[in-house]
XYZ file of C-alpha atoms in Angstrom:
262
model
C -27.088 5.061 -10.625
C -25.869 7.283 -8.264
C -22.258 8.739 -8.732
C -19.535 6.347 -7.132
C -16.663 8.278 -5.570
C -13.143 6.581 -5.185
C -9.871 7.562 -3.975
C -6.692 6.506 -5.244
C -3.670 7.189 -3.411
C -0.284 7.775 -5.217
C -1.986 8.577 -8.383
C 0.717 10.070 -10.362
C 2.824 6.789 -10.195
C 2.794 4.307 -12.774
C 0.427 1.918 -11.104
C -1.676 4.549 -9.285
C -2.346 6.805 -12.688
C -3.369 3.349 -14.368
C -5.660 2.533 -11.724
C -7.331 6.121 -11.628
C -7.648 6.013 -15.505
C -9.252 2.661 -15.723
C -11.819 3.845 -13.135
C -12.465 7.102 -15.053
C -13.519 5.616 -18.059
C -16.856 4.924 -16.375
C -18.503 7.816 -15.976
C -20.255 6.898 -13.256
C -17.147 7.265 -11.340
C -15.907 10.463 -9.543
C -12.143 9.863 -8.725
C -9.856 11.703 -6.324
C -6.336 11.506 -6.650
C -4.189 11.892 -3.494
C -0.906 13.186 -4.051
C 1.732 15.019 -2.832
C 3.215 16.899 -5.711
C 0.303 19.662 -7.046
C 1.961 20.022 -10.467
C 2.086 16.183 -11.058
C -1.662 16.231 -9.540
C -2.840 18.949 -11.916
C -1.163 17.082 -15.028
C -2.381 13.766 -14.241
C -6.390 15.265 -13.747
C -6.089 16.847 -17.177
C -4.412 13.851 -18.787
C -7.278 11.477 -17.281
C -9.907 13.986 -17.858
C -8.687 14.157 -21.626
C -8.399 10.633 -22.535
C -11.446 9.479 -20.277
C -13.821 12.203 -21.086
C -14.839 12.076 -17.371
C -15.037 15.704 -16.033
C -15.517 13.936 -12.231
C -11.818 13.903 -11.820
C -10.205 16.257 -9.018
C -7.242 15.862 -6.623
C -6.338 16.089 -2.947
C -2.749 17.330 -1.866
C -1.905 15.081 1.001
C 1.822 13.879 2.486
C 0.609 10.245 3.506
C 4.079 10.316 6.055
C 2.314 12.939 7.989
C -0.445 12.344 9.973
C -1.295 16.250 10.308
C -1.727 16.186 6.304
C -4.061 13.154 7.133
C -6.047 14.834 9.397
C -6.637 17.662 7.441
C -7.945 15.955 4.413
C -10.527 14.540 6.890
C -11.195 17.885 8.039
C -12.198 19.227 4.782
C -13.734 16.348 2.979
C -17.440 17.016 2.575
C -18.656 14.092 0.434
C -19.616 10.548 0.215
C -16.475 7.767 -0.163
C -17.409 4.449 -1.626
C -14.094 3.129 -2.430
C -10.571 3.803 -1.007
C -7.593 2.289 -2.941
C -4.388 2.409 -0.712
C -1.685 2.407 -3.458
C 0.663 4.910 -2.289
C 4.130 3.894 -1.250
C 7.643 4.991 -1.130
C 11.281 3.285 -0.853
C 13.962 5.781 0.173
C 17.283 4.225 -0.222
C 18.606 5.918 3.118
C 16.474 5.888 6.301
C 14.621 8.910 6.858
C 12.161 10.109 9.342
C 9.172 12.063 9.244
C 8.313 15.326 11.472
C 6.794 13.054 13.630
C 10.122 10.960 13.913
C 8.907 7.850 12.343
C 10.921 5.984 9.510
C 9.458 6.919 6.275
C 8.428 3.583 4.824
C 6.622 2.678 8.237
C 4.613 6.156 8.393
C 3.813 6.090 4.635
C 3.513 2.460 3.088
C 2.152 1.183 6.637
C 0.515 3.903 8.845
C -0.951 5.854 5.607
C -2.967 2.729 4.785
C -4.002 2.552 8.112
C -4.686 5.812 9.335
C -7.064 6.640 5.914
C -8.725 3.501 6.678
C -9.642 4.230 10.014
C -10.290 8.313 9.392
C -12.841 7.430 6.452
C -14.637 4.637 8.465
C -17.918 6.435 9.036
C -17.963 7.801 5.984
C -17.378 4.566 4.308
C -20.041 3.408 6.601
C -22.184 5.543 4.874
C -21.775 4.839 1.824
C -22.087 1.027 2.550
C -21.476 -1.369 0.908
C -18.170 0.329 0.453
C -14.734 -1.114 -0.055
C -11.019 -0.742 0.912
C -8.452 -2.305 -1.600
C -4.963 -2.440 -0.124
C -2.449 -2.595 -2.830
C 0.583 -4.810 -1.223
C 2.636 -7.120 -3.045
C 3.841 -10.837 -3.341
C 7.302 -9.252 -2.339
C 6.526 -9.383 1.290
C 8.400 -10.557 4.318
C 11.087 -9.847 6.841
C 8.562 -8.270 9.272
C 10.092 -7.824 12.909
C 7.398 -6.598 15.352
C 10.164 -5.571 17.498
C 11.977 -3.168 15.090
C 9.360 -1.830 12.595
C 11.243 1.055 12.224
C 14.776 0.057 11.799
C 16.103 1.416 15.093
C 18.132 -2.176 16.032
C 18.324 -3.725 12.257
C 20.815 -1.885 9.381
C 18.240 -0.428 7.395
C 18.065 -1.335 3.766
C 14.894 0.173 1.521
C 14.005 -3.461 0.038
C 13.919 -5.110 3.763
C 11.949 -2.124 4.663
C 9.645 -2.611 1.878
C 9.157 -6.525 1.870
C 8.172 -5.522 5.717
C 5.295 -2.968 4.856
C 3.825 -5.205 2.335
C 3.216 -8.139 4.939
C 2.478 -5.412 7.136
C -0.425 -4.875 4.394
C -1.395 -7.856 4.207
C -1.964 -8.434 7.859
C -3.544 -5.251 8.894
C -5.936 -6.220 5.684
C -7.339 -9.103 7.859
C -7.479 -7.292 11.027
C -9.796 -4.618 9.518
C -11.972 -6.761 7.619
C -12.953 -8.521 10.742
C -13.310 -4.978 12.600
C -15.753 -3.829 9.506
C -17.547 -6.615 8.058
C -20.460 -5.688 10.420
C -20.256 -2.108 8.991
C -20.740 -2.956 5.349
C -16.845 -2.472 4.754
C -15.199 -4.981 2.890
C -11.150 -4.940 3.090
C -9.137 -6.847 0.553
C -5.831 -6.592 -0.534
C -3.830 -7.530 -3.801
C -0.215 -7.794 -5.707
C -1.100 -5.565 -8.521
C 1.663 -6.800 -10.871
C 5.294 -6.602 -11.826
C 5.343 -2.645 -13.333
C 8.595 -0.955 -14.311
C 8.118 2.018 -12.383
C 10.045 4.815 -9.920
C 9.204 2.629 -6.951
C 10.770 -0.561 -8.435
C 13.809 0.977 -10.015
C 14.642 2.499 -6.560
C 14.530 -1.252 -5.061
C 16.844 -2.434 -7.873
C 14.274 -4.126 -9.848
C 12.455 -3.412 -13.443
C 9.010 -4.749 -14.392
C 7.697 -6.807 -17.299
C 3.854 -5.840 -17.156
C 2.461 -2.485 -18.328
C 1.009 0.075 -15.683
C -2.411 -1.338 -17.136
C -1.568 -4.880 -16.290
C -0.598 -3.584 -12.904
C -3.926 -1.856 -12.181
C -6.065 -5.040 -13.518
C -6.744 -6.632 -10.310
C -6.993 -3.652 -7.926
C -9.702 -2.328 -10.210
C -11.520 -5.415 -10.492
C -11.581 -5.612 -6.740
C -12.618 -1.999 -6.731
C -15.595 -2.395 -9.529
C -16.237 -6.333 -9.618
C -19.402 -7.506 -7.408
C -16.405 -9.779 -5.944
C -15.484 -6.939 -4.178
C -18.391 -6.651 -2.084
C -19.044 -10.142 -1.488
C -15.324 -10.976 -0.114
C -13.568 -9.520 2.656
C -10.010 -10.342 4.499
C -8.569 -11.972 1.407
C -5.249 -11.562 -0.557
C -5.649 -11.755 -4.594
C -2.942 -12.332 -7.218
C -4.139 -12.043 -11.310
C -7.847 -11.555 -9.850
C -7.673 -14.754 -7.869
C -7.880 -15.346 -4.189
C -4.206 -16.718 -3.155
C -3.556 -18.254 0.078
C -1.472 -15.651 2.326
C 0.838 -17.419 4.696
C 1.004 -14.139 6.840
C -2.876 -14.686 7.517
C -2.344 -17.786 9.396
C -0.956 -16.180 12.815
C -4.050 -14.453 14.047
C -2.136 -13.783 17.595
C 0.965 -12.076 15.407
C -2.068 -10.110 13.204
C -3.514 -8.746 16.193
C -0.287 -7.447 18.045
C 0.674 -5.785 14.802
C -2.712 -4.009 14.595
C -2.850 -3.092 18.297
C 0.807 -1.668 17.824
C 0.248 0.064 14.579
C -3.108 1.815 16.325
C -1.470 3.597 18.770
C 0.043 5.724 15.906
C -3.719 6.649 14.462
């Protein structure tokens, strides 16, 4: 079999590292960790190589809240890409803005997914059949199309996080429709309730291990269903009805708005 190249964003976090580790256990996979902190990235690469015995593990330093950093990744990318797992997210307790003057969760959790998916479109198409997996959540809701960046509402990191996960699920449907003729599937999932820095920032714990949290994203990345199904939301390796997928007009409105930043 030819080598399969996969990107995992947020790969030094609890779920991201578990996803990368599970993929790396198959030495046919080359796994690229997209991270912000170089020391953490180096340590995670060394750990995954040591545990899996897979030497084909590497990292790219990218700030997913910063479009310039993302575009720099595109410029230096010189290899195929078969699987893109958008997993990175952050939940600052206070409203923060990026150098682009964008609210941080909007920039990272929503635009980060969309910018990578659109920027890698041609490379994914060349590698088709290929897959995009958007790690979202069942903890989704509160989206306000007229106030995506909390300039009118009082910012709360939990509300902003829920909004971003709703947006991930909606934009998955929009992308799936656009990419279905290109040989690229796009699906989204709830990973599981894992005790992580992110969940702690939101005021929650978690009763599942990182490995349990990684199970559904990895399954979508490796199982045949990930190539035969697109535009669906999954929980516990099962297609689950998504209430945010019913309003196509709202989905297209959100996509058109977010695309202006890409």
